[in-house]
PDB file of C-alpha atoms in Angstrom:
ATOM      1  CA  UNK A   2    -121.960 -28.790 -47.488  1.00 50.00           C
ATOM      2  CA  UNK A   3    -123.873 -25.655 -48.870  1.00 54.00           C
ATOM      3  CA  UNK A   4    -127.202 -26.795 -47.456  1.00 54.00           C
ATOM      4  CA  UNK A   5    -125.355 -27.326 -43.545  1.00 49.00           C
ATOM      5  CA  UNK A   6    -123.770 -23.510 -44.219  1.00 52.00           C
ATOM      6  CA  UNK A   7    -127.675 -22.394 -44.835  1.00 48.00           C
ATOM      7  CA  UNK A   8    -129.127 -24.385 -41.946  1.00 54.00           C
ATOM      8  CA  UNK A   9    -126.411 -23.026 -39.817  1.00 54.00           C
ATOM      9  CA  UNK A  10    -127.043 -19.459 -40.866  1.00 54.00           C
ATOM     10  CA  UNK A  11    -130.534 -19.607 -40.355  1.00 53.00           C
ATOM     11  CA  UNK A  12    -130.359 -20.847 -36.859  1.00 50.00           C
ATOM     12  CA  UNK A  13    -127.727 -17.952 -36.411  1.00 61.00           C
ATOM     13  CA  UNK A  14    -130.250 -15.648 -37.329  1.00 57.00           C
ATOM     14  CA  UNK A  15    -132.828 -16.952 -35.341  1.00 52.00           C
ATOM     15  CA  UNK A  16    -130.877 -17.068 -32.065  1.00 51.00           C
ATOM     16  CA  UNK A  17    -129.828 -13.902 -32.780  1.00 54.00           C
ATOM     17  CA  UNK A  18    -133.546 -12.741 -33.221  1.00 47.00           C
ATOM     18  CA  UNK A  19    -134.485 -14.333 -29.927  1.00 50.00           C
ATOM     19  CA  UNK A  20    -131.635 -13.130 -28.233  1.00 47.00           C
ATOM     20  CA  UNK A  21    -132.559  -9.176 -29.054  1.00 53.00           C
ATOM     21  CA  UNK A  22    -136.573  -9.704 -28.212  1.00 45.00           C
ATOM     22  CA  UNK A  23    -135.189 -11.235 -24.823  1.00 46.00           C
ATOM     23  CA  UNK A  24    -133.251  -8.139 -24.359  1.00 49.00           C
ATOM     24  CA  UNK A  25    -136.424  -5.841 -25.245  1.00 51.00           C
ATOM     25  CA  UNK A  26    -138.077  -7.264 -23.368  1.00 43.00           C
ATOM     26  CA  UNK A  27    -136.153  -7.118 -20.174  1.00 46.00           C
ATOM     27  CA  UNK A  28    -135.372  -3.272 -21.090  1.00 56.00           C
ATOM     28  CA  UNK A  29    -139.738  -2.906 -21.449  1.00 42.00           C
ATOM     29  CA  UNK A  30    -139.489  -4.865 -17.761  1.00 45.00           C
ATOM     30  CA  UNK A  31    -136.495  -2.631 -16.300  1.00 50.00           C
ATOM     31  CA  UNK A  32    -138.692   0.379 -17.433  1.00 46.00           C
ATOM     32  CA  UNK A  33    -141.624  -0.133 -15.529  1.00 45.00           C
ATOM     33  CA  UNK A  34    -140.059  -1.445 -12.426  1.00 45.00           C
ATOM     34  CA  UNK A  35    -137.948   2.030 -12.362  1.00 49.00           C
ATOM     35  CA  UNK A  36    -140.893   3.975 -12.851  1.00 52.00           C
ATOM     36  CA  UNK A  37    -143.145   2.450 -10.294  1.00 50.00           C
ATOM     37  CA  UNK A  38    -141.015   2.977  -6.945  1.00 57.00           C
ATOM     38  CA  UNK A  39    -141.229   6.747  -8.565  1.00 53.00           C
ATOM     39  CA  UNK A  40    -145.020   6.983  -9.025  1.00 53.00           C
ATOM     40  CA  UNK A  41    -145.234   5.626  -5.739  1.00 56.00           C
ATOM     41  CA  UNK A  42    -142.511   8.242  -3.955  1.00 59.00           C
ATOM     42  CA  UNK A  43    -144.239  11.269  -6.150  1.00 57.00           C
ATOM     43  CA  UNK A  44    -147.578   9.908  -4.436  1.00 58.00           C
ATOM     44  CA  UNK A  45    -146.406  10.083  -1.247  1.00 59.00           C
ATOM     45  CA  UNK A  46    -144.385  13.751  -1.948  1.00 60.00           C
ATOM     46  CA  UNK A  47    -148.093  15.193  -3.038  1.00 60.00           C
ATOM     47  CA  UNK A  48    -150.108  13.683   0.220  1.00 64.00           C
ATOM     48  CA  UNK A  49    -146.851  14.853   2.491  1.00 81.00           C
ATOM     49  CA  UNK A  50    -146.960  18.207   0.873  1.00 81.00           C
ATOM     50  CA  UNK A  51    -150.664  18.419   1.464  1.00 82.00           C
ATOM     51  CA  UNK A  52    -150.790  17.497   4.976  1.00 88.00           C
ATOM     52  CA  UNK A  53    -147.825  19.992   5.685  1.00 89.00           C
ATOM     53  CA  UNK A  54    -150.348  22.692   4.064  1.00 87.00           C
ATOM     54  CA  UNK A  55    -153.185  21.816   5.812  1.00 91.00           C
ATOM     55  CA  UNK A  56    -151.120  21.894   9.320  1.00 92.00           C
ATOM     56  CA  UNK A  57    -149.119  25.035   8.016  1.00 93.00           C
ATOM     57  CA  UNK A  58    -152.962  26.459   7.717  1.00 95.00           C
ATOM     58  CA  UNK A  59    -154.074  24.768  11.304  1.00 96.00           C
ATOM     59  CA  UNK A  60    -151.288  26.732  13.129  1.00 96.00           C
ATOM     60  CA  UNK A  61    -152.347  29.690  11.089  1.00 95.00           C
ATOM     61  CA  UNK A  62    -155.795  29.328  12.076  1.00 97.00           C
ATOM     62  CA  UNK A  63    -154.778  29.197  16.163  1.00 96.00           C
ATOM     63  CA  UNK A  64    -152.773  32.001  15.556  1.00 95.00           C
ATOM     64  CA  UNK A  65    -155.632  33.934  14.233  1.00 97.00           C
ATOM     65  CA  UNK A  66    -158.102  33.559  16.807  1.00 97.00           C
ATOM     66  CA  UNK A  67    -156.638  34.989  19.230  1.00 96.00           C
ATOM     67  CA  UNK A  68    -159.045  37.023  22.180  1.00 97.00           C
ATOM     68  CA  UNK A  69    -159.013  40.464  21.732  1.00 98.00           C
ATOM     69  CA  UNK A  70    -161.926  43.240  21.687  1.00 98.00           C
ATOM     70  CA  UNK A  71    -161.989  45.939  18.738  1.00 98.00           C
ATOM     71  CA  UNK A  72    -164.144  49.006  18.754  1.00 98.00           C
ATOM     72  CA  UNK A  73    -164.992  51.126  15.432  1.00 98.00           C
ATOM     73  CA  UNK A  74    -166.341  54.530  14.650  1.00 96.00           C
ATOM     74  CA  UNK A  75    -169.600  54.126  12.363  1.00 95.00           C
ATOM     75  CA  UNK A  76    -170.049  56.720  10.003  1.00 93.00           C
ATOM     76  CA  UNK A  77    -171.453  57.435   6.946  1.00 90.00           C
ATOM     77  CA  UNK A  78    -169.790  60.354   4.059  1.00 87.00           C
ATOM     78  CA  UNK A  79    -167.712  61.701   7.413  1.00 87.00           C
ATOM     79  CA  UNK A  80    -170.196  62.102   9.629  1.00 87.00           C
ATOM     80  CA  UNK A  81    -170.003  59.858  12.426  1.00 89.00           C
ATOM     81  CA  UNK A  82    -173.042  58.136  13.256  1.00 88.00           C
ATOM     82  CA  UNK A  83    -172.402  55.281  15.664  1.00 93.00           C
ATOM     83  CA  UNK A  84    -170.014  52.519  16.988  1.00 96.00           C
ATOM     84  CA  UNK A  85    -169.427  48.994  16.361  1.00 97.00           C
ATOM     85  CA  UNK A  86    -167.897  46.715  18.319  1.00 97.00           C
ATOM     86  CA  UNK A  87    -165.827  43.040  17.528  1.00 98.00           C
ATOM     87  CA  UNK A  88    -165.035  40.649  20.568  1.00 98.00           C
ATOM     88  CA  UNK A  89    -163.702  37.105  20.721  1.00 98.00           C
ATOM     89  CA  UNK A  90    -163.048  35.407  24.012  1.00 97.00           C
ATOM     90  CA  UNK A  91    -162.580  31.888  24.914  1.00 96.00           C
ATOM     91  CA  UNK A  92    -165.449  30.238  27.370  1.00 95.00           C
ATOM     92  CA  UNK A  93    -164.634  27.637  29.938  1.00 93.00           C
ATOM     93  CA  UNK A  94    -165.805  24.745  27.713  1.00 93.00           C
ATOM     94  CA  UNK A  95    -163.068  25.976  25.374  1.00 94.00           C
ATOM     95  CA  UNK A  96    -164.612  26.807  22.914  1.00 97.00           C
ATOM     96  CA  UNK A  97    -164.972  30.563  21.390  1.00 98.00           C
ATOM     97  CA  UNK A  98    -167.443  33.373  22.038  1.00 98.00           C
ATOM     98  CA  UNK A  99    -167.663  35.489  18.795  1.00 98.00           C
ATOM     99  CA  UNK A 100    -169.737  39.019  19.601  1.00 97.00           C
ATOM    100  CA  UNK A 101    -170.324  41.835  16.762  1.00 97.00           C
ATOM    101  CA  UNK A 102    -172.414  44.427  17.169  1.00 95.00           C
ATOM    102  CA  UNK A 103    -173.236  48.185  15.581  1.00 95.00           C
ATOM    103  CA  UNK A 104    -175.367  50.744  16.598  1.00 94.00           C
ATOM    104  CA  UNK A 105    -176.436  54.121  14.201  1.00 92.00           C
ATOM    105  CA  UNK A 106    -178.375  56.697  14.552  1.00 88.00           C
ATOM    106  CA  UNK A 107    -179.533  59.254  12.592  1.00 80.00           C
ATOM    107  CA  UNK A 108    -181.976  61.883  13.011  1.00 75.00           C
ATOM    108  CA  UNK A 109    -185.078  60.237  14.865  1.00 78.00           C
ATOM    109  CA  UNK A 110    -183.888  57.267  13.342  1.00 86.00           C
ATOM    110  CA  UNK A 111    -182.139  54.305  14.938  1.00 91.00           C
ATOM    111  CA  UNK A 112    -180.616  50.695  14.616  1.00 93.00           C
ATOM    112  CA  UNK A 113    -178.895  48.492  16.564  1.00 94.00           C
ATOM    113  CA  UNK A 114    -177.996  44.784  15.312  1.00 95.00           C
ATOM    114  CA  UNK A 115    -176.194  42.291  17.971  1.00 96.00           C
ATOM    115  CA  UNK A 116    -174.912  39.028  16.214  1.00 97.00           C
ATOM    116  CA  UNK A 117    -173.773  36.078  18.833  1.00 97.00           C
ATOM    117  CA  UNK A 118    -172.163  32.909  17.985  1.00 98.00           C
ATOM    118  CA  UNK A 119    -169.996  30.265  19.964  1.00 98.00           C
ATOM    119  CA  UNK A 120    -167.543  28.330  17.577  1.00 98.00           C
ATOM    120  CA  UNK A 121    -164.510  25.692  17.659  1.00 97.00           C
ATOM    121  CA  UNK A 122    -161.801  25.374  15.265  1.00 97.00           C
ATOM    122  CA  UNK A 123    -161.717  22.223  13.734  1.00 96.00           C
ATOM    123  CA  UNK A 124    -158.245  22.735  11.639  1.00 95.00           C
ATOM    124  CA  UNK A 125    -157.955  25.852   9.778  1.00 96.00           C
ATOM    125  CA  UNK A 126    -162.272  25.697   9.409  1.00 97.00           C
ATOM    126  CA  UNK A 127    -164.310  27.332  11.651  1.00 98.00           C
ATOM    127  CA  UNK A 128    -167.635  25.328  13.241  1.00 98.00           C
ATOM    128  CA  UNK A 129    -170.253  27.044  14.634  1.00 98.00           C
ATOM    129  CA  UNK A 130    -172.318  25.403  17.178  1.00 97.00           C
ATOM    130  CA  UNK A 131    -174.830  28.508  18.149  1.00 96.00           C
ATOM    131  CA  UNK A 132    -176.145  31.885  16.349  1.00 96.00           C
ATOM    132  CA  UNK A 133    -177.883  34.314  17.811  1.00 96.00           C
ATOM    133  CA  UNK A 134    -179.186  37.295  16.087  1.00 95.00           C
ATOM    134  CA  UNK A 135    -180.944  40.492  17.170  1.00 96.00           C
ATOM    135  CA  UNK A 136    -182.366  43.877  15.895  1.00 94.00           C
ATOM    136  CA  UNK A 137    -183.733  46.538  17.580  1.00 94.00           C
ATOM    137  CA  UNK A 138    -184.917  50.007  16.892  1.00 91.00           C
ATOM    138  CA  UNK A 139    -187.156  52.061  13.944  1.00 89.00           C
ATOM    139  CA  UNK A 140    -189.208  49.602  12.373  1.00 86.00           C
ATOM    140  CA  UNK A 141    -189.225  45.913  12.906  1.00 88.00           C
ATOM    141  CA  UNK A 142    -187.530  44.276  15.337  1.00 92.00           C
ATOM    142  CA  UNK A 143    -186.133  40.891  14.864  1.00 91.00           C
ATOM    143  CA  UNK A 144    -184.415  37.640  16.434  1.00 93.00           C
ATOM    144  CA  UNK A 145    -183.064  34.711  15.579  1.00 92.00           C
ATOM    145  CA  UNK A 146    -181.266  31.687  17.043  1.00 94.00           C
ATOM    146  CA  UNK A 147    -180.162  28.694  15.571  1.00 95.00           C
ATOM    147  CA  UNK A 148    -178.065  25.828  17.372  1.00 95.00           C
ATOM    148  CA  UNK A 149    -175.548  23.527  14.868  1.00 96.00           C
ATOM    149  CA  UNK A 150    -176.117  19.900  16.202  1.00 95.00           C
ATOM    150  CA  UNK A 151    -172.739  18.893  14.873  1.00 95.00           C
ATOM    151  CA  UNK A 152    -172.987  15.000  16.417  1.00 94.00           C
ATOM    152  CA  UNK A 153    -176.240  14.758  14.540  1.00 94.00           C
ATOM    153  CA  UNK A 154    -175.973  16.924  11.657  1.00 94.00           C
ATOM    154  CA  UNK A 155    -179.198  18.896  11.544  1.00 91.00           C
ATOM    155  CA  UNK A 156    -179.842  22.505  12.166  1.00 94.00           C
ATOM    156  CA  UNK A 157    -182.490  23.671  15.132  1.00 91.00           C
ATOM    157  CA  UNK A 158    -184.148  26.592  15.470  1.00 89.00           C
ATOM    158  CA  UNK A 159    -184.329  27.815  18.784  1.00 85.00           C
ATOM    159  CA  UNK A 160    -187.236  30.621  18.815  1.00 82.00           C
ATOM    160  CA  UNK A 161    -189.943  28.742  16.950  1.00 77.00           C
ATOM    161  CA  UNK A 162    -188.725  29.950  13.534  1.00 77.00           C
ATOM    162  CA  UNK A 163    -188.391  27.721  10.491  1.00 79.00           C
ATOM    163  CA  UNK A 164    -185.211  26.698   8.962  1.00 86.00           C
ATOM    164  CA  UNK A 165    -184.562  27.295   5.405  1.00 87.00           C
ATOM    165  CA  UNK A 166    -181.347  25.596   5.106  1.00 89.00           C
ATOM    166  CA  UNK A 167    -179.329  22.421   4.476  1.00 90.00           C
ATOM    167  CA  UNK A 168    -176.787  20.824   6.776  1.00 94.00           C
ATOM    168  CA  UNK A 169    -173.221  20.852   5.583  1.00 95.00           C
ATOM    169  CA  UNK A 170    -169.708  20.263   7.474  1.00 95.00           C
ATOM    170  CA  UNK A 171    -168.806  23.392   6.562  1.00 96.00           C
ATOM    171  CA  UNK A 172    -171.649  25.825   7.145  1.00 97.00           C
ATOM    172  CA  UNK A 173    -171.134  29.300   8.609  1.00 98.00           C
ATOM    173  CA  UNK A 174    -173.335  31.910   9.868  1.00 97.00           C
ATOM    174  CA  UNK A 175    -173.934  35.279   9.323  1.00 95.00           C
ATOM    175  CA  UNK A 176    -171.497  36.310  12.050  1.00 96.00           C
ATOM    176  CA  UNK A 177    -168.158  33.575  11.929  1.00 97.00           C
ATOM    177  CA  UNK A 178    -168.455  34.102   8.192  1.00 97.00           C
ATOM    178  CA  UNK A 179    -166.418  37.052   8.949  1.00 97.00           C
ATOM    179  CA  UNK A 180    -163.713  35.213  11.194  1.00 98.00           C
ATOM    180  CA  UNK A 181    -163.019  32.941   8.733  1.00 98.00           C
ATOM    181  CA  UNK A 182    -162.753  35.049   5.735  1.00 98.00           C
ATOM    182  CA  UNK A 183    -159.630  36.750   8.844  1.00 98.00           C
ATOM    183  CA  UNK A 184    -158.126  33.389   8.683  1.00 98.00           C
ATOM    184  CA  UNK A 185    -158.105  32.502   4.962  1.00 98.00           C
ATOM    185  CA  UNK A 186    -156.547  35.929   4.541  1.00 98.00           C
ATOM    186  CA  UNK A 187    -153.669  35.355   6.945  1.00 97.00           C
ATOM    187  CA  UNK A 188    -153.261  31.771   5.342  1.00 97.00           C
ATOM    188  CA  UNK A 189    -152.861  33.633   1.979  1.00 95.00           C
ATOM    189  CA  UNK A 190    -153.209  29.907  -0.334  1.00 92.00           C
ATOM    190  CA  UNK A 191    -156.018  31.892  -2.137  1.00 95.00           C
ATOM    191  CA  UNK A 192    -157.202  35.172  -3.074  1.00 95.00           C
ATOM    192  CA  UNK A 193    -160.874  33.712  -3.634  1.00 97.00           C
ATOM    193  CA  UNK A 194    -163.669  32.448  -1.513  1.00 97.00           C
ATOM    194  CA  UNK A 195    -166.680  30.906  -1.153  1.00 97.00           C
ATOM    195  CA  UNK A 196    -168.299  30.412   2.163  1.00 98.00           C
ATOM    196  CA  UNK A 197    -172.034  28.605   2.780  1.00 97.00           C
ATOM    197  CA  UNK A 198    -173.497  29.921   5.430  1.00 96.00           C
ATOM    198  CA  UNK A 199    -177.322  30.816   6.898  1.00 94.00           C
ATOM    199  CA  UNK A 200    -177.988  34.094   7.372  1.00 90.00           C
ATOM    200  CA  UNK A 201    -180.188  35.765  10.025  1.00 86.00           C
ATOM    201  CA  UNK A 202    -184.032  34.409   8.488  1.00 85.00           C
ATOM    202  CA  UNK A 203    -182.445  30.721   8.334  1.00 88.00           C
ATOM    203  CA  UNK A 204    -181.875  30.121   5.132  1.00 90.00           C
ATOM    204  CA  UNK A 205    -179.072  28.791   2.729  1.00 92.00           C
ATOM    205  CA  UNK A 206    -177.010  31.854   1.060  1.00 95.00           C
ATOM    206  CA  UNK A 207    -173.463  32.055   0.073  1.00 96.00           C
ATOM    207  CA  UNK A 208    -170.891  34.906   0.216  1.00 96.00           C
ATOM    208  CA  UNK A 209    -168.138  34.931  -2.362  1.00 97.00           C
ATOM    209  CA  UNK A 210    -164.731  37.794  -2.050  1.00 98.00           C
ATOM    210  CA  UNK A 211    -162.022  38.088  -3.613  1.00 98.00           C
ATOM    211  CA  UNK A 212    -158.140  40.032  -2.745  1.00 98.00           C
ATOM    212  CA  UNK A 213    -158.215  42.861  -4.533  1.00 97.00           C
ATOM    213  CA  UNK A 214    -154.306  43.622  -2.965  1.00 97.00           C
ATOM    214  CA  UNK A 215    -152.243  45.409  -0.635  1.00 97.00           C
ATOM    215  CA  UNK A 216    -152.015  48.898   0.127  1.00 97.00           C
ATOM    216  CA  UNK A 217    -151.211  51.402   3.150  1.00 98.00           C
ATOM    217  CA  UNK A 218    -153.704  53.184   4.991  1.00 97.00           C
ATOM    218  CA  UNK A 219    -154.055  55.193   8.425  1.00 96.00           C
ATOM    219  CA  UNK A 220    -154.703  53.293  11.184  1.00 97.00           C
ATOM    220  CA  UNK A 221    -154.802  54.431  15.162  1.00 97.00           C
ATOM    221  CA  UNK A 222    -152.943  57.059  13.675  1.00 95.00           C
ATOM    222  CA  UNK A 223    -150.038  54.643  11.889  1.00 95.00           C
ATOM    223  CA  UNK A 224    -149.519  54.392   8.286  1.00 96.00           C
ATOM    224  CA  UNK A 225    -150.551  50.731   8.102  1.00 96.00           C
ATOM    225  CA  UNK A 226    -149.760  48.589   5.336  1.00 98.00           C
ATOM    226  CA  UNK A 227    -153.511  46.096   4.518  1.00 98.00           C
ATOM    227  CA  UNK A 228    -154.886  44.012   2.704  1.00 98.00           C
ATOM    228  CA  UNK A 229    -157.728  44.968   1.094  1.00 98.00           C
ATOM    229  CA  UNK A 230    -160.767  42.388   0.507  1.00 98.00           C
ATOM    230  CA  UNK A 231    -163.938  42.957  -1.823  1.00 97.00           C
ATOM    231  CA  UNK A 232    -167.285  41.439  -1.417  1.00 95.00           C
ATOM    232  CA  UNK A 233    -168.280  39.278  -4.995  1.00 94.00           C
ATOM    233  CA  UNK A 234    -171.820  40.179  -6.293  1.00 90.00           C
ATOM    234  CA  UNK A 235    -173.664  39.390  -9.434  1.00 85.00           C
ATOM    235  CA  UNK A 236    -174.458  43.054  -9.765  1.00 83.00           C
ATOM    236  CA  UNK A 237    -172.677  46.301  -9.464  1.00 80.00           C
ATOM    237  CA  UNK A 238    -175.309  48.233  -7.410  1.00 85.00           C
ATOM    238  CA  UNK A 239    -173.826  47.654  -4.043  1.00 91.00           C
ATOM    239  CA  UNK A 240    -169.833  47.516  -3.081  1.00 94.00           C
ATOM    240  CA  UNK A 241    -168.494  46.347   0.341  1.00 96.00           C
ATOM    241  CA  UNK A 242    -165.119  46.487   0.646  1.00 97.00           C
ATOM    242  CA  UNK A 243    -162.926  45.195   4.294  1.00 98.00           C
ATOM    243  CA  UNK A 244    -159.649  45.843   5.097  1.00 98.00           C
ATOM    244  CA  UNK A 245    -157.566  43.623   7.496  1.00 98.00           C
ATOM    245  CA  UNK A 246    -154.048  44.393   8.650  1.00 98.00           C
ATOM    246  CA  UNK A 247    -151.482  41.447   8.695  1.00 98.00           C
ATOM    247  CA  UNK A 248    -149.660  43.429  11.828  1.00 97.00           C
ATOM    248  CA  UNK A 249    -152.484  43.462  14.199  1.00 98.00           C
ATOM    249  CA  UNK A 250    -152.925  39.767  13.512  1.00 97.00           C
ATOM    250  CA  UNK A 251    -155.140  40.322  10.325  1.00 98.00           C
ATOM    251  CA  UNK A 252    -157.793  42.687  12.675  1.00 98.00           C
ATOM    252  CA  UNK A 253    -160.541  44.007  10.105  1.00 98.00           C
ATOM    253  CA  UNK A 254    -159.378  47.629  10.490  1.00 98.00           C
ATOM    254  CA  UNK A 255    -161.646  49.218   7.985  1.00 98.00           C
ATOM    255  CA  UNK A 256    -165.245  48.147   6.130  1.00 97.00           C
ATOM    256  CA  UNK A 257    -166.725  50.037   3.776  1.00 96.00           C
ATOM    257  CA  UNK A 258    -170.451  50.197   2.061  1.00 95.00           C
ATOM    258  CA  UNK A 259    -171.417  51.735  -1.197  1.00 95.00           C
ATOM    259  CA  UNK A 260    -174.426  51.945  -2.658  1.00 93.00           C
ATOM    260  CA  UNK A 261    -175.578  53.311  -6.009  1.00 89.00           C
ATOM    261  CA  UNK A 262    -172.215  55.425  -5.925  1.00 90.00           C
ATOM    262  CA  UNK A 263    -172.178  56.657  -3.005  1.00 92.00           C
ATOM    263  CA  UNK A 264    -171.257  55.654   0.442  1.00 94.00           C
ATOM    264  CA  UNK A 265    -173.599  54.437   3.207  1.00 92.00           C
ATOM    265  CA  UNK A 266    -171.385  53.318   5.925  1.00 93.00           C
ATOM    266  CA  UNK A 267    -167.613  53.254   6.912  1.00 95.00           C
ATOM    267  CA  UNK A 268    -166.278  51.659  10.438  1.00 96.00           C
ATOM    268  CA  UNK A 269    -163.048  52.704  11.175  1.00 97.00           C
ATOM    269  CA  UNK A 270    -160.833  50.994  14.154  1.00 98.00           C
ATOM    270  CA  UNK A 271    -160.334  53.102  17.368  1.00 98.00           C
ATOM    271  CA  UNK A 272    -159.496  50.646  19.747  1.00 98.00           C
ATOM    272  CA  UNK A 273    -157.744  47.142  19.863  1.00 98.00           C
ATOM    273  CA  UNK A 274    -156.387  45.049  22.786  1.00 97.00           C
ATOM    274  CA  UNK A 275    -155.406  41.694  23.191  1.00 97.00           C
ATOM    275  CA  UNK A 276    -156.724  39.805  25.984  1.00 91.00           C
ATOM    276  CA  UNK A 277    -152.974  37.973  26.369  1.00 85.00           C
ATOM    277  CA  UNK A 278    -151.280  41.714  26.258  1.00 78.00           C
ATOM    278  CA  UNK A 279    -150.787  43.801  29.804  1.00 63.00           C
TER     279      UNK A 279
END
């Protein structure tokens, strides 16, 4: 009778062991069923977040390049020594016409640069798909074109000239550089960039700036509130500092050049007007 009481204990004891590793087990089970639906929907949050950024920064982008044509007083510790000129207009392949220029003199002394490129917006990036770049006056002068064969990816030089630089999707030149640091600005998800880009002998360089923050300044004779932007160099010998304000669409309003402490060059808005304004 004692020996049936044991046997009858132990397989108590062992049911009751199987019983509670059955129950782990289907808690272990439970677990990971629950937590996969939520990996999944956490997944999807993060890709839906990031494709509402990226068209947030799209619409941004349209926004931004907008035609207008902006002209600037060049001058250099108050003395005013020139003009400079910003223009984007829309061809009628639809894509955009992007035209800077400055011209200085001083003394007997004299330089004009004209910088041409035609671009599309693919997203919030800018693509060019032609460069043109010209100097004339004292010294040297100089041009350079360079067409962005997008369909095949290569780079061709269009005045004989060799190209020093590597294709990449997102390759600038000297000019649109400038247009697209406007945009990132306005977009605001940073307040550092780094842009690729070939500058006006054909070869690979990169520009890097950073926010530096906002403050007000006169513009067209308004206190203007801007956002001040710094050109990032590995030495402290030169400063270039931009200004764009967020209520003329994120215009550059302001550049300014130091060297060695003092300043070479300031260009200072005079005129703006939007092509889509009477």
């Amino acid at each position: 009778m004692d020996q049936f009481k044991v046997r009858h204990a132990i397989i108590r004891s062992i049911i009751a062991v199987a019983v509670a590793v059955l129950l782990l087990v289907f808690s272990v089970l439970m677990v990971v069923y629950a937590e996969e639906p939520a990996s999944e929907q956490a997944g999807m949050e993060s890709v839906t977040s990031a494709e509402q950024d990226a068209h947030h920064a799209a619409q941004l982008a349209q926004q931004i390049t907008r035609a207008y044509r902006a002209e600037y007083d060049l001058s250099r510790r108050g003395r005013t020594h020139g003009t400079a000129l910003r223009e984007l207009k829309k061809t009628d392949e639809g894509m955009w016409q992007y035209h800077t220029n400055t011209e200085a003199s001083l003394l007997f002394l004299s330089d004009r640069r004209y910088n041409d490129s035609v671009f599309q917006l693919s997203g919030s990036q800018v693509q060019p798909l032609n460069y043109v770049y010209e100097r004339r006056g004292t010294g040297s002068n100089r041009y350079y074109a360079v067409t962005f064969n997008r369909e095949n990816e290569y780079l061709r030089n269009d005045n004989g000239d060799a190209i020093h630089a590597q294709w990449r999707d997102d390759l600038l030149d000297a000019n649109t550089v400038l247009h697209q640091l406007q945009i990132d600005v306005a977009i605001g998800a940073e307040d550092h960039f780094e842009y690729f880009l070939i500058d006006e002998d054909g070869r690979d360089t990169s520009y890097e700036f950073a926010v530096d923050g906002r403050e007000s300044i006169r513009v067209l004779g308004e206190n203007q509130e801007v956002i001040r932007v710094s050109r990032v160099r590995d030495h402290d010998r030169r400063q270039t500092y931009f200004w764009f304000a967020p209520k003329l669409n994120y215009t550059m309003v302001r550049m300014q050049q130091i060297e060695g402490g003092k300043e070479q060059a300031q260009v200072n808005l005079t005129k703006l007007r939007f092509s889509d304004e009477r």
